[in-house]
mmCIF file with all atom_site columns, C-alpha atoms in Angstrom:
data_model
loop_
_atom_site.group_PDB
_atom_site.id
_atom_site.type_symbol
_atom_site.label_atom_id
_atom_site.label_alt_id
_atom_site.label_comp_id
_atom_site.label_asym_id
_atom_site.label_entity_id
_atom_site.label_seq_id
_atom_site.pdbx_PDB_ins_code
_atom_site.Cartn_x
_atom_site.Cartn_y
_atom_site.Cartn_z
_atom_site.occupancy
_atom_site.B_iso_or_equiv
_atom_site.pdbx_formal_charge
_atom_site.auth_seq_id
_atom_site.auth_comp_id
_atom_site.auth_asym_id
_atom_site.auth_atom_id
_atom_site.pdbx_PDB_model_num
ATOM 1   C CA . ILE A 1 1   ? 7.911   -19.152 -10.409 1.00 0.00 ? 1   ILE A CA 1
ATOM 2   C CA . LYS A 1 2   ? 5.061   -20.696 -11.656 1.00 0.00 ? 2   LYS A CA 1
ATOM 3   C CA . VAL A 1 3   ? 2.588   -23.293 -11.290 1.00 0.00 ? 3   VAL A CA 1
ATOM 4   C CA . TRP A 1 4   ? 1.239   -25.216 -14.160 1.00 0.00 ? 4   TRP A CA 1
ATOM 5   C CA . ASP A 1 5   ? -1.452  -27.789 -14.709 1.00 0.00 ? 5   ASP A CA 1
ATOM 6   C CA . LEU A 1 6   ? 0.201   -30.840 -16.746 1.00 0.00 ? 6   LEU A CA 1
ATOM 7   C CA . SER A 1 7   ? -3.140  -32.275 -16.730 1.00 0.00 ? 7   SER A CA 1
ATOM 8   C CA . LYS A 1 8   ? -4.651  -29.894 -18.567 1.00 0.00 ? 8   LYS A CA 1
ATOM 9   C CA . ILE A 1 9   ? -1.492  -29.515 -21.821 1.00 0.00 ? 9   ILE A CA 1
ATOM 10  C CA . SER A 1 10  ? -2.646  -27.726 -24.529 1.00 0.00 ? 10  SER A CA 1
ATOM 11  C CA . LYS A 1 11  ? -0.605  -24.690 -27.004 1.00 0.00 ? 11  LYS A CA 1
ATOM 12  C CA . ASN A 1 12  ? -1.912  -21.532 -25.974 1.00 0.00 ? 12  ASN A CA 1
ATOM 13  C CA . MET A 1 13  ? -2.339  -22.902 -22.069 1.00 0.00 ? 13  MET A CA 1
ATOM 14  C CA . ASN A 1 14  ? -1.366  -20.352 -19.044 1.00 0.00 ? 14  ASN A CA 1
ATOM 15  C CA . PRO A 1 15  ? 0.181   -20.679 -15.732 1.00 0.00 ? 15  PRO A CA 1
ATOM 16  C CA . GLN A 1 16  ? -2.376  -21.766 -12.574 1.00 0.00 ? 16  GLN A CA 1
ATOM 17  C CA . VAL A 1 17  ? -0.666  -19.614 -10.640 1.00 0.00 ? 17  VAL A CA 1
ATOM 18  C CA . SER A 1 18  ? 2.730   -17.096 -10.778 1.00 0.00 ? 18  SER A CA 1
ATOM 19  C CA . LEU A 1 19  ? 4.534   -16.348 -7.722  1.00 0.00 ? 19  LEU A CA 1
ATOM 20  C CA . PHE A 1 20  ? 7.434   -13.863 -6.785  1.00 0.00 ? 20  PHE A CA 1
ATOM 21  C CA . PHE A 1 21  ? 9.245   -13.890 -4.365  1.00 0.00 ? 21  PHE A CA 1
ATOM 22  C CA . SER A 1 22  ? 12.044  -10.168 -3.899  1.00 0.00 ? 22  SER A CA 1
ATOM 23  C CA . SER A 1 23  ? 14.915  -10.127 -1.754  1.00 0.00 ? 23  SER A CA 1
ATOM 24  C CA . THR A 1 24  ? 13.316  -8.412  1.065   1.00 0.00 ? 24  THR A CA 1
ATOM 25  C CA . GLY A 1 25  ? 11.382  -11.051 1.811   1.00 0.00 ? 25  GLY A CA 1
ATOM 26  C CA . GLU A 1 26  ? 7.969   -10.011 0.362   1.00 0.00 ? 26  GLU A CA 1
ATOM 27  C CA . TRP A 1 27  ? 5.834   -12.314 -1.800  1.00 0.00 ? 27  TRP A CA 1
ATOM 28  C CA . VAL A 1 28  ? 2.936   -12.181 -4.696  1.00 0.00 ? 28  VAL A CA 1
ATOM 29  C CA . ALA A 1 29  ? 1.185   -14.661 -6.058  1.00 0.00 ? 29  ALA A CA 1
ATOM 30  C CA . TRP A 1 30  ? -1.281  -14.050 -8.841  1.00 0.00 ? 30  TRP A CA 1
ATOM 31  C CA . THR A 1 31  ? -3.767  -15.658 -12.011 1.00 0.00 ? 31  THR A CA 1
ATOM 32  C CA . PRO A 1 32  ? -3.806  -14.592 -15.490 1.00 0.00 ? 32  PRO A CA 1
ATOM 33  C CA . ASP A 1 33  ? -7.324  -13.897 -14.429 1.00 0.00 ? 33  ASP A CA 1
ATOM 34  C CA . ASN A 1 34  ? -6.061  -11.051 -12.314 1.00 0.00 ? 34  ASN A CA 1
ATOM 35  C CA . PHE A 1 35  ? -6.642  -12.702 -8.381  1.00 0.00 ? 35  PHE A CA 1
ATOM 36  C CA . TYR A 1 36  ? -3.787  -12.137 -5.724  1.00 0.00 ? 36  TYR A CA 1
ATOM 37  C CA . THR A 1 37  ? -2.585  -12.646 -2.488  1.00 0.00 ? 37  THR A CA 1
ATOM 38  C CA . SER A 1 38  ? 0.444   -11.565 -1.033  1.00 0.00 ? 38  SER A CA 1
ATOM 39  C CA . SER A 1 39  ? 2.538   -11.003 2.070   1.00 0.00 ? 39  SER A CA 1
ATOM 40  C CA . ASN A 1 40  ? 1.533   -7.376  3.848   1.00 0.00 ? 40  ASN A CA 1
ATOM 41  C CA . GLY A 1 41  ? 3.380   -5.628  1.770   1.00 0.00 ? 41  GLY A CA 1
ATOM 42  C CA . GLY A 1 42  ? 3.435   -7.643  -1.145  1.00 0.00 ? 42  GLY A CA 1
ATOM 43  C CA . LYS A 1 43  ? 1.171   -5.353  -3.109  1.00 0.00 ? 43  LYS A CA 1
ATOM 44  C CA . SER A 1 44  ? 3.544   -3.057  -4.218  1.00 0.00 ? 44  SER A CA 1
ATOM 45  C CA . LEU A 1 45  ? 5.081   -5.905  -5.987  1.00 0.00 ? 45  LEU A CA 1
ATOM 46  C CA . ILE A 1 46  ? 2.426   -5.700  -8.819  1.00 0.00 ? 46  ILE A CA 1
ATOM 47  C CA . GLY A 1 47  ? 0.007   -3.382  -10.154 1.00 0.00 ? 47  GLY A CA 1
ATOM 48  C CA . PHE A 1 48  ? -2.165  -2.817  -13.398 1.00 0.00 ? 48  PHE A CA 1
ATOM 49  C CA . HIS A 1 49  ? -0.483  -0.673  -16.785 1.00 0.00 ? 49  HIS A CA 1
ATOM 50  C CA . ILE A 1 50  ? -3.199  1.063   -18.364 1.00 0.00 ? 50  ILE A CA 1
ATOM 51  C CA . ASN A 1 51  ? -1.986  1.930   -22.297 1.00 0.00 ? 51  ASN A CA 1
ATOM 52  C CA . ASN A 1 52  ? -3.475  4.881   -23.245 1.00 0.00 ? 52  ASN A CA 1
ATOM 53  C CA . GLY A 1 53  ? -2.179  5.307   -26.448 1.00 0.00 ? 53  GLY A CA 1
ATOM 54  C CA . ALA A 1 54  ? 0.884   6.170   -28.508 1.00 0.00 ? 54  ALA A CA 1
ATOM 55  C CA . ASN A 1 55  ? 0.500   9.606   -27.518 1.00 0.00 ? 55  ASN A CA 1
ATOM 56  C CA . GLN A 1 56  ? -0.243  9.532   -23.910 1.00 0.00 ? 56  GLN A CA 1
ATOM 57  C CA . SER A 1 57  ? 1.976   8.233   -21.000 1.00 0.00 ? 57  SER A CA 1
ATOM 58  C CA . ALA A 1 58  ? 0.753   4.965   -19.529 1.00 0.00 ? 58  ALA A CA 1
ATOM 59  C CA . LYS A 1 59  ? -0.880  4.867   -15.996 1.00 0.00 ? 59  LYS A CA 1
ATOM 60  C CA . TYR A 1 60  ? -0.432  2.550   -13.616 1.00 0.00 ? 60  TYR A CA 1
ATOM 61  C CA . LEU A 1 61  ? -2.559  1.656   -10.669 1.00 0.00 ? 61  LEU A CA 1
ATOM 62  C CA . SER A 1 62  ? -1.458  0.169   -7.331  1.00 0.00 ? 62  SER A CA 1
ATOM 63  C CA . VAL A 1 63  ? -3.336  -3.465  -7.388  1.00 0.00 ? 63  VAL A CA 1
ATOM 64  C CA . ASP A 1 64  ? -4.425  -2.535  -3.590  1.00 0.00 ? 64  ASP A CA 1
ATOM 65  C CA . LYS A 1 65  ? -6.762  -0.444  -4.823  1.00 0.00 ? 65  LYS A CA 1
ATOM 66  C CA . PHE A 1 66  ? -8.972  -3.377  -6.454  1.00 0.00 ? 66  PHE A CA 1
ATOM 67  C CA . LYS A 1 67  ? -9.914  -5.510  -3.506  1.00 0.00 ? 67  LYS A CA 1
ATOM 68  C CA . PRO A 1 68  ? -12.371 -7.952  -5.294  1.00 0.00 ? 68  PRO A CA 1
ATOM 69  C CA . PHE A 1 69  ? -8.794  -9.167  -6.854  1.00 0.00 ? 69  PHE A CA 1
ATOM 70  C CA . GLU A 1 70  ? -7.424  -9.658  -3.259  1.00 0.00 ? 70  GLU A CA 1
ATOM 71  C CA . ARG A 1 71  ? -8.843  -13.879 -3.140  1.00 0.00 ? 71  ARG A CA 1
ATOM 72  C CA . PRO A 1 72  ? -6.473  -16.066 -1.490  1.00 0.00 ? 72  PRO A CA 1
ATOM 73  C CA . ASP A 1 73  ? -9.158  -18.617 -1.554  1.00 0.00 ? 73  ASP A CA 1
ATOM 74  C CA . LEU A 1 74  ? -9.085  -18.431 -5.131  1.00 0.00 ? 74  LEU A CA 1
ATOM 75  C CA . ILE A 1 75  ? -5.337  -18.043 -5.472  1.00 0.00 ? 75  ILE A CA 1
ATOM 76  C CA . ALA A 1 76  ? -5.533  -21.886 -3.768  1.00 0.00 ? 76  ALA A CA 1
ATOM 77  C CA . ARG A 1 77  ? -8.492  -23.557 -5.488  1.00 0.00 ? 77  ARG A CA 1
ATOM 78  C CA . ALA A 1 78  ? -6.290  -22.629 -8.664  1.00 0.00 ? 78  ALA A CA 1
ATOM 79  C CA . ILE A 1 79  ? -2.706  -24.153 -7.346  1.00 0.00 ? 79  ILE A CA 1
ATOM 80  C CA . GLU A 1 80  ? -5.593  -27.411 -6.850  1.00 0.00 ? 80  GLU A CA 1
ATOM 81  C CA . GLY A 1 81  ? -6.365  -27.100 -11.129 1.00 0.00 ? 81  GLY A CA 1
ATOM 82  C CA . GLU A 1 82  ? -9.721  -25.356 -10.513 1.00 0.00 ? 82  GLU A CA 1
ATOM 83  C CA . ASN A 1 83  ? -10.777 -22.555 -13.274 1.00 0.00 ? 83  ASN A CA 1
ATOM 84  C CA . LEU A 1 84  ? -11.253 -19.637 -12.500 1.00 0.00 ? 84  LEU A CA 1
ATOM 85  C CA . ASN A 1 85  ? -12.815 -17.730 -15.202 1.00 0.00 ? 85  ASN A CA 1
ATOM 86  C CA . LYS A 1 86  ? -16.384 -18.055 -13.914 1.00 0.00 ? 86  LYS A CA 1
ATOM 87  C CA . TYR A 1 87  ? -15.141 -15.379 -11.093 1.00 0.00 ? 87  TYR A CA 1
ATOM 88  C CA . ALA A 1 88  ? -13.474 -13.111 -12.687 1.00 0.00 ? 88  ALA A CA 1
ATOM 89  C CA . ARG A 1 89  ? -16.400 -12.469 -14.966 1.00 0.00 ? 89  ARG A CA 1
ATOM 90  C CA . GLU A 1 90  ? -18.611 -11.588 -11.770 1.00 0.00 ? 90  GLU A CA 1
ATOM 91  C CA . ILE A 1 91  ? -16.044 -8.432  -11.659 1.00 0.00 ? 91  ILE A CA 1
ATOM 92  C CA . ASN A 1 92  ? -16.230 -5.447  -13.452 1.00 0.00 ? 92  ASN A CA 1
ATOM 93  C CA . LEU A 1 93  ? -12.640 -4.840  -14.436 1.00 0.00 ? 93  LEU A CA 1
ATOM 94  C CA . GLU A 1 94  ? -13.343 -1.869  -17.125 1.00 0.00 ? 94  GLU A CA 1
ATOM 95  C CA . LYS A 1 95  ? -15.576 0.158   -14.399 1.00 0.00 ? 95  LYS A CA 1
ATOM 96  C CA . LEU A 1 96  ? -12.818 -0.319  -11.434 1.00 0.00 ? 96  LEU A CA 1
ATOM 97  C CA . LEU A 1 97  ? -10.438 1.131   -14.060 1.00 0.00 ? 97  LEU A CA 1
ATOM 98  C CA . ASN A 1 98  ? -12.557 3.626   -15.639 1.00 0.00 ? 98  ASN A CA 1
ATOM 99  C CA . GLY A 1 99  ? -14.303 5.564   -12.516 1.00 0.00 ? 99  GLY A CA 1
ATOM 100 C CA . GLY A 1 100 ? -15.257 2.765   -9.860  1.00 0.00 ? 100 GLY A CA 1
ATOM 101 C CA . LEU A 1 101 ? -12.258 3.783   -8.293  1.00 0.00 ? 101 LEU A CA 1
ATOM 102 C CA . PRO A 1 102 ? -13.594 5.693   -4.948  1.00 0.00 ? 102 PRO A CA 1
ATOM 103 C CA . PRO A 1 103 ? -12.249 9.607   -4.911  1.00 0.00 ? 103 PRO A CA 1
ATOM 104 C CA . THR A 1 104 ? -9.291  10.539  -3.491  1.00 0.00 ? 104 THR A CA 1
ATOM 105 C CA . VAL A 1 105 ? -10.092 12.711  -0.539  1.00 0.00 ? 105 VAL A CA 1
ATOM 106 C CA . ARG A 1 106 ? -7.607  15.792  0.562   1.00 0.00 ? 106 ARG A CA 1
ATOM 107 C CA . ILE A 1 107 ? -8.076  17.748  3.560   1.00 0.00 ? 107 ILE A CA 1
ATOM 108 C CA . ALA A 1 108 ? -8.431  21.634  3.150   1.00 0.00 ? 108 ALA A CA 1
ATOM 109 C CA . ASP A 1 109 ? -8.886  23.189  6.394   1.00 0.00 ? 109 ASP A CA 1
ATOM 110 C CA . TYR A 1 110 ? -6.199  21.377  8.477   1.00 0.00 ? 110 TYR A CA 1
ATOM 111 C CA . SER A 1 111 ? -7.807  23.219  12.150  1.00 0.00 ? 111 SER A CA 1
ATOM 112 C CA . LYS A 1 112 ? -10.727 20.669  11.778  1.00 0.00 ? 112 LYS A CA 1
ATOM 113 C CA . LEU A 1 113 ? -8.314  18.018  12.476  1.00 0.00 ? 113 LEU A CA 1
ATOM 114 C CA . ASN A 1 114 ? -9.306  17.410  16.382  1.00 0.00 ? 114 ASN A CA 1
ATOM 115 C CA . ASN A 1 115 ? -8.312  14.468  18.726  1.00 0.00 ? 115 ASN A CA 1
ATOM 116 C CA . GLU A 1 116 ? -11.707 12.153  17.406  1.00 0.00 ? 116 GLU A CA 1
ATOM 117 C CA . SER A 1 117 ? -9.371  11.552  14.560  1.00 0.00 ? 117 SER A CA 1
ATOM 118 C CA . SER A 1 118 ? -5.877  11.793  15.727  1.00 0.00 ? 118 SER A CA 1
ATOM 119 C CA . TYR A 1 119 ? -3.640  11.754  18.582  1.00 0.00 ? 119 TYR A CA 1
ATOM 120 C CA . SER A 1 120 ? 0.123   12.664  19.023  1.00 0.00 ? 120 SER A CA 1
ATOM 121 C CA . ILE A 1 121 ? 3.064   10.434  21.068  1.00 0.00 ? 121 ILE A CA 1
ATOM 122 C CA . LYS A 1 122 ? 6.147   11.763  22.950  1.00 0.00 ? 122 LYS A CA 1
ATOM 123 C CA . ILE A 1 123 ? 9.415   10.039  22.794  1.00 0.00 ? 123 ILE A CA 1
ATOM 124 C CA . GLY A 1 124 ? 12.052  11.823  23.862  1.00 0.00 ? 124 GLY A CA 1
ATOM 125 C CA . SER A 1 125 ? 12.676  14.568  21.856  1.00 0.00 ? 125 SER A CA 1
ATOM 126 C CA . TYR A 1 126 ? 10.281  13.560  19.133  1.00 0.00 ? 126 TYR A CA 1
ATOM 127 C CA . GLN A 1 127 ? 6.753   14.434  18.993  1.00 0.00 ? 127 GLN A CA 1
ATOM 128 C CA . PHE A 1 128 ? 4.657   12.041  16.292  1.00 0.00 ? 128 PHE A CA 1
ATOM 129 C CA . VAL A 1 129 ? 0.710   12.286  15.599  1.00 0.00 ? 129 VAL A CA 1
ATOM 130 C CA . ILE A 1 130 ? -1.104  9.650   13.919  1.00 0.00 ? 130 ILE A CA 1
ATOM 131 C CA . PHE A 1 131 ? -4.563  10.796  11.812  1.00 0.00 ? 131 PHE A CA 1
ATOM 132 C CA . LYS A 1 132 ? -6.493  8.071   11.647  1.00 0.00 ? 132 LYS A CA 1
ATOM 133 C CA . ASN A 1 133 ? -8.795  6.526   8.944   1.00 0.00 ? 133 ASN A CA 1
ATOM 134 C CA . LEU A 1 134 ? -6.738  9.132   7.272   1.00 0.00 ? 134 LEU A CA 1
ATOM 135 C CA . PHE A 1 135 ? -4.822  7.858   3.913   1.00 0.00 ? 135 PHE A CA 1
ATOM 136 C CA . LEU A 1 136 ? -2.443  9.718   1.543   1.00 0.00 ? 136 LEU A CA 1
ATOM 137 C CA . ASP A 1 137 ? -0.444  8.884   -0.886  1.00 0.00 ? 137 ASP A CA 1
ATOM 138 C CA . TRP A 1 138 ? 3.543   9.974   -0.511  1.00 0.00 ? 138 TRP A CA 1
ATOM 139 C CA . LYS A 1 139 ? 3.777   13.357  -2.118  1.00 0.00 ? 139 LYS A CA 1
ATOM 140 C CA . SER A 1 140 ? -0.131  14.211  -0.355  1.00 0.00 ? 140 SER A CA 1
ATOM 141 C CA . VAL A 1 141 ? 1.775   13.149  2.795   1.00 0.00 ? 141 VAL A CA 1
ATOM 142 C CA . LYS A 1 142 ? 4.918   14.967  2.674   1.00 0.00 ? 142 LYS A CA 1
ATOM 143 C CA . SER A 1 143 ? 2.614   18.020  1.909   1.00 0.00 ? 143 SER A CA 1
ATOM 144 C CA . PHE A 1 144 ? 0.483   17.407  4.510   1.00 0.00 ? 144 PHE A CA 1
ATOM 145 C CA . CYS A 1 145 ? 2.772   17.489  7.218   1.00 0.00 ? 145 CYS A CA 1
ATOM 146 C CA . SER A 1 146 ? 5.037   20.135  5.643   1.00 0.00 ? 146 SER A CA 1
ATOM 147 C CA . GLU A 1 147 ? 1.548   22.585  5.622   1.00 0.00 ? 147 GLU A CA 1
ATOM 148 C CA . LEU A 1 148 ? 0.341   20.989  9.232   1.00 0.00 ? 148 LEU A CA 1
ATOM 149 C CA . SER A 1 149 ? -0.344  23.659  12.188  1.00 0.00 ? 149 SER A CA 1
ATOM 150 C CA . PHE A 1 150 ? -1.697  21.267  15.088  1.00 0.00 ? 150 PHE A CA 1
ATOM 151 C CA . GLU A 1 151 ? -1.967  21.143  18.821  1.00 0.00 ? 151 GLU A CA 1
ATOM 152 C CA . GLY A 1 152 ? 0.036   24.826  18.964  1.00 0.00 ? 152 GLY A CA 1
ATOM 153 C CA . TYR A 1 153 ? 2.854   23.774  16.532  1.00 0.00 ? 153 TYR A CA 1
ATOM 154 C CA . SER A 1 154 ? 3.299   24.596  12.834  1.00 0.00 ? 154 SER A CA 1
ATOM 155 C CA . ASP A 1 155 ? 6.855   22.607  12.083  1.00 0.00 ? 155 ASP A CA 1
ATOM 156 C CA . TRP A 1 156 ? 5.100   19.255  11.673  1.00 0.00 ? 156 TRP A CA 1
ATOM 157 C CA . ARG A 1 157 ? 7.626   17.255  8.861   1.00 0.00 ? 157 ARG A CA 1
ATOM 158 C CA . LEU A 1 158 ? 7.167   13.362  7.315   1.00 0.00 ? 158 LEU A CA 1
ATOM 159 C CA . PRO A 1 159 ? 9.085   11.090  9.543   1.00 0.00 ? 159 PRO A CA 1
ATOM 160 C CA . ASN A 1 160 ? 12.930  10.113  8.074   1.00 0.00 ? 160 ASN A CA 1
ATOM 161 C CA . LYS A 1 161 ? 13.891  5.973   8.299   1.00 0.00 ? 161 LYS A CA 1
ATOM 162 C CA . ASN A 1 162 ? 15.183  6.110   11.599  1.00 0.00 ? 162 ASN A CA 1
ATOM 163 C CA . GLU A 1 163 ? 12.663  8.460   13.514  1.00 0.00 ? 163 GLU A CA 1
ATOM 164 C CA . LEU A 1 164 ? 9.804   5.488   12.302  1.00 0.00 ? 164 LEU A CA 1
ATOM 165 C CA . ILE A 1 165 ? 12.299  3.373   13.574  1.00 0.00 ? 165 ILE A CA 1
ATOM 166 C CA . ILE A 1 166 ? 12.158  4.671   16.892  1.00 0.00 ? 166 ILE A CA 1
ATOM 167 C CA . ILE A 1 167 ? 8.255   4.924   17.421  1.00 0.00 ? 167 ILE A CA 1
ATOM 168 C CA . ALA A 1 168 ? 8.345   0.834   15.490  1.00 0.00 ? 168 ALA A CA 1
ATOM 169 C CA . ASP A 1 169 ? 10.366  0.060   18.697  1.00 0.00 ? 169 ASP A CA 1
ATOM 170 C CA . LYS A 1 170 ? 7.348   1.973   20.909  1.00 0.00 ? 170 LYS A CA 1
ATOM 171 C CA . ALA A 1 171 ? 4.739   0.332   19.128  1.00 0.00 ? 171 ALA A CA 1
ATOM 172 C CA . ASN A 1 172 ? 2.782   -0.535  22.612  1.00 0.00 ? 172 ASN A CA 1
ATOM 173 C CA . LEU A 1 173 ? 1.833   3.016   22.919  1.00 0.00 ? 173 LEU A CA 1
ATOM 174 C CA . ILE A 1 174 ? -0.111  3.503   19.219  1.00 0.00 ? 174 ILE A CA 1
ATOM 175 C CA . ASN A 1 175 ? -3.282  2.066   19.722  1.00 0.00 ? 175 ASN A CA 1
ATOM 176 C CA . LYS A 1 176 ? -3.602  -1.554  18.002  1.00 0.00 ? 176 LYS A CA 1
ATOM 177 C CA . ASP A 1 177 ? -5.983  -0.730  14.316  1.00 0.00 ? 177 ASP A CA 1
ATOM 178 C CA . ASP A 1 178 ? -3.521  2.093   14.379  1.00 0.00 ? 178 ASP A CA 1
ATOM 179 C CA . ARG A 1 179 ? -0.049  -0.434  13.407  1.00 0.00 ? 179 ARG A CA 1
ATOM 180 C CA . LYS A 1 180 ? 0.108   -0.261  10.186  1.00 0.00 ? 180 LYS A CA 1
ATOM 181 C CA . TYR A 1 181 ? 1.728   1.387   7.262   1.00 0.00 ? 181 TYR A CA 1
ATOM 182 C CA . PHE A 1 182 ? 3.299   4.906   7.495   1.00 0.00 ? 182 PHE A CA 1
ATOM 183 C CA . TRP A 1 183 ? 5.849   6.784   5.393   1.00 0.00 ? 183 TRP A CA 1
ATOM 184 C CA . SER A 1 184 ? 9.018   8.206   5.608   1.00 0.00 ? 184 SER A CA 1
ATOM 185 C CA . ASN A 1 185 ? 10.865  11.223  3.272   1.00 0.00 ? 185 ASN A CA 1
ATOM 186 C CA . LEU A 1 186 ? 13.747  8.413   1.891   1.00 0.00 ? 186 LEU A CA 1
ATOM 187 C CA . GLU A 1 187 ? 12.990  8.275   -1.646  1.00 0.00 ? 187 GLU A CA 1
ATOM 188 C CA . HIS A 1 188 ? 14.567  5.181   -3.535  1.00 0.00 ? 188 HIS A CA 1
ATOM 189 C CA . SER A 1 189 ? 18.361  6.185   -4.593  1.00 0.00 ? 189 SER A CA 1
ATOM 190 C CA . GLU A 1 190 ? 17.866  4.640   -8.169  1.00 0.00 ? 190 GLU A CA 1
ATOM 191 C CA . ASN A 1 191 ? 14.077  4.838   -8.507  1.00 0.00 ? 191 ASN A CA 1
ATOM 192 C CA . LYS A 1 192 ? 11.676  7.868   -7.474  1.00 0.00 ? 192 LYS A CA 1
ATOM 193 C CA . ASN A 1 193 ? 8.903   6.270   -7.860  1.00 0.00 ? 193 ASN A CA 1
ATOM 194 C CA . PHE A 1 194 ? 9.714   4.074   -4.753  1.00 0.00 ? 194 PHE A CA 1
ATOM 195 C CA . ALA A 1 195 ? 10.179  5.739   -0.738  1.00 0.00 ? 195 ALA A CA 1
ATOM 196 C CA . TRP A 1 196 ? 10.556  3.800   2.183   1.00 0.00 ? 196 TRP A CA 1
ATOM 197 C CA . ARG A 1 197 ? 7.983   3.026   4.805   1.00 0.00 ? 197 ARG A CA 1
ATOM 198 C CA . ILE A 1 198 ? 7.008   0.496   7.605   1.00 0.00 ? 198 ILE A CA 1
ATOM 199 C CA . TYR A 1 199 ? 4.764   -1.761  8.810   1.00 0.00 ? 199 TYR A CA 1
ATOM 200 C CA . LEU A 1 200 ? 4.060   -1.298  12.510  1.00 0.00 ? 200 LEU A CA 1
ATOM 201 C CA . VAL A 1 201 ? 3.154   -4.769  13.568  1.00 0.00 ? 201 VAL A CA 1
ATOM 202 C CA . ASP A 1 202 ? 6.048   -6.248  12.472  1.00 0.00 ? 202 ASP A CA 1
ATOM 203 C CA . LYS A 1 203 ? 8.075   -3.004  12.252  1.00 0.00 ? 203 LYS A CA 1
ATOM 204 C CA . TYR A 1 204 ? 9.074   -5.045  8.508   1.00 0.00 ? 204 TYR A CA 1
ATOM 205 C CA . GLY A 1 205 ? 10.702  -1.585  6.634   1.00 0.00 ? 205 GLY A CA 1
ATOM 206 C CA . TYR A 1 206 ? 10.711  -1.554  2.600   1.00 0.00 ? 206 TYR A CA 1
ATOM 207 C CA . PHE A 1 207 ? 11.185  0.337   -0.352  1.00 0.00 ? 207 PHE A CA 1
ATOM 208 C CA . GLY A 1 208 ? 6.980   0.815   -1.828  1.00 0.00 ? 208 GLY A CA 1
ATOM 209 C CA . GLU A 1 209 ? 5.189   2.550   -4.546  1.00 0.00 ? 209 GLU A CA 1
ATOM 210 C CA . LYS A 1 210 ? 4.785   6.616   -4.262  1.00 0.00 ? 210 LYS A CA 1
ATOM 211 C CA . THR A 1 211 ? 1.292   6.276   -5.269  1.00 0.00 ? 211 THR A CA 1
ATOM 212 C CA . SER A 1 212 ? -0.264  3.915   -2.666  1.00 0.00 ? 212 SER A CA 1
ATOM 213 C CA . GLU A 1 213 ? -2.230  5.670   -0.206  1.00 0.00 ? 213 GLU A CA 1
ATOM 214 C CA . ILE A 1 214 ? -1.455  4.801   3.523   1.00 0.00 ? 214 ILE A CA 1
ATOM 215 C CA . ASN A 1 215 ? -2.097  5.832   6.446   1.00 0.00 ? 215 ASN A CA 1
ATOM 216 C CA . VAL A 1 216 ? -0.715  9.060   8.256   1.00 0.00 ? 216 VAL A CA 1
ATOM 217 C CA . MET A 1 217 ? 2.144   10.173  10.530  1.00 0.00 ? 217 MET A CA 1
ATOM 218 C CA . CYS A 1 218 ? 3.652   13.544  10.820  1.00 0.00 ? 218 CYS A CA 1
ATOM 219 C CA . VAL A 1 219 ? 6.472   14.598  13.561  1.00 0.00 ? 219 VAL A CA 1
ATOM 220 C CA . ARG A 1 220 ? 8.165   17.673  15.348  1.00 0.00 ? 220 ARG A CA 1
#
């Protein structure tokens, strides 16, 4: 869906706002100036495609890394007909794309993780552990869980879809601030760049881009 300002018709006019609604219920709205707003999982639907030339693979960067562009207030102004160029000029996009991103953090010594940075939850025969303020992409969190030695156990792994649904049904056992996004080990059957994850606030699960760095949970 595209929203046009018909009071400013010209040969090279752009839509004020574009909207996309997925079959899973997620949605995203964006402008030609890269500002956007979305549903909880809608960020996984858009991103920046960086062309590196004929001899190198293009690079895809998830839009959730570019917080300055997440502006629902400006989307509302664009729908009302306002030109957002002046707001876009205040953001150094080149810096964000070429080194302005925060460094990726990896934990080399898992033994340093303690009760201040994590806690575990028992549900039936399952034991889940949640790591607060730790964010990893799908490939990294899968390795993280399989290599984890914690609370005297070393058989940790990335939860499967059904196990995430189990803990989502017991979300009241999780600290309110930690009810966020978590990866499962389920890859998309047709597109291996996507894996299934769940948002514990509303128990909504969907396939998201594997490169997104979200919260960490392991199970045994």
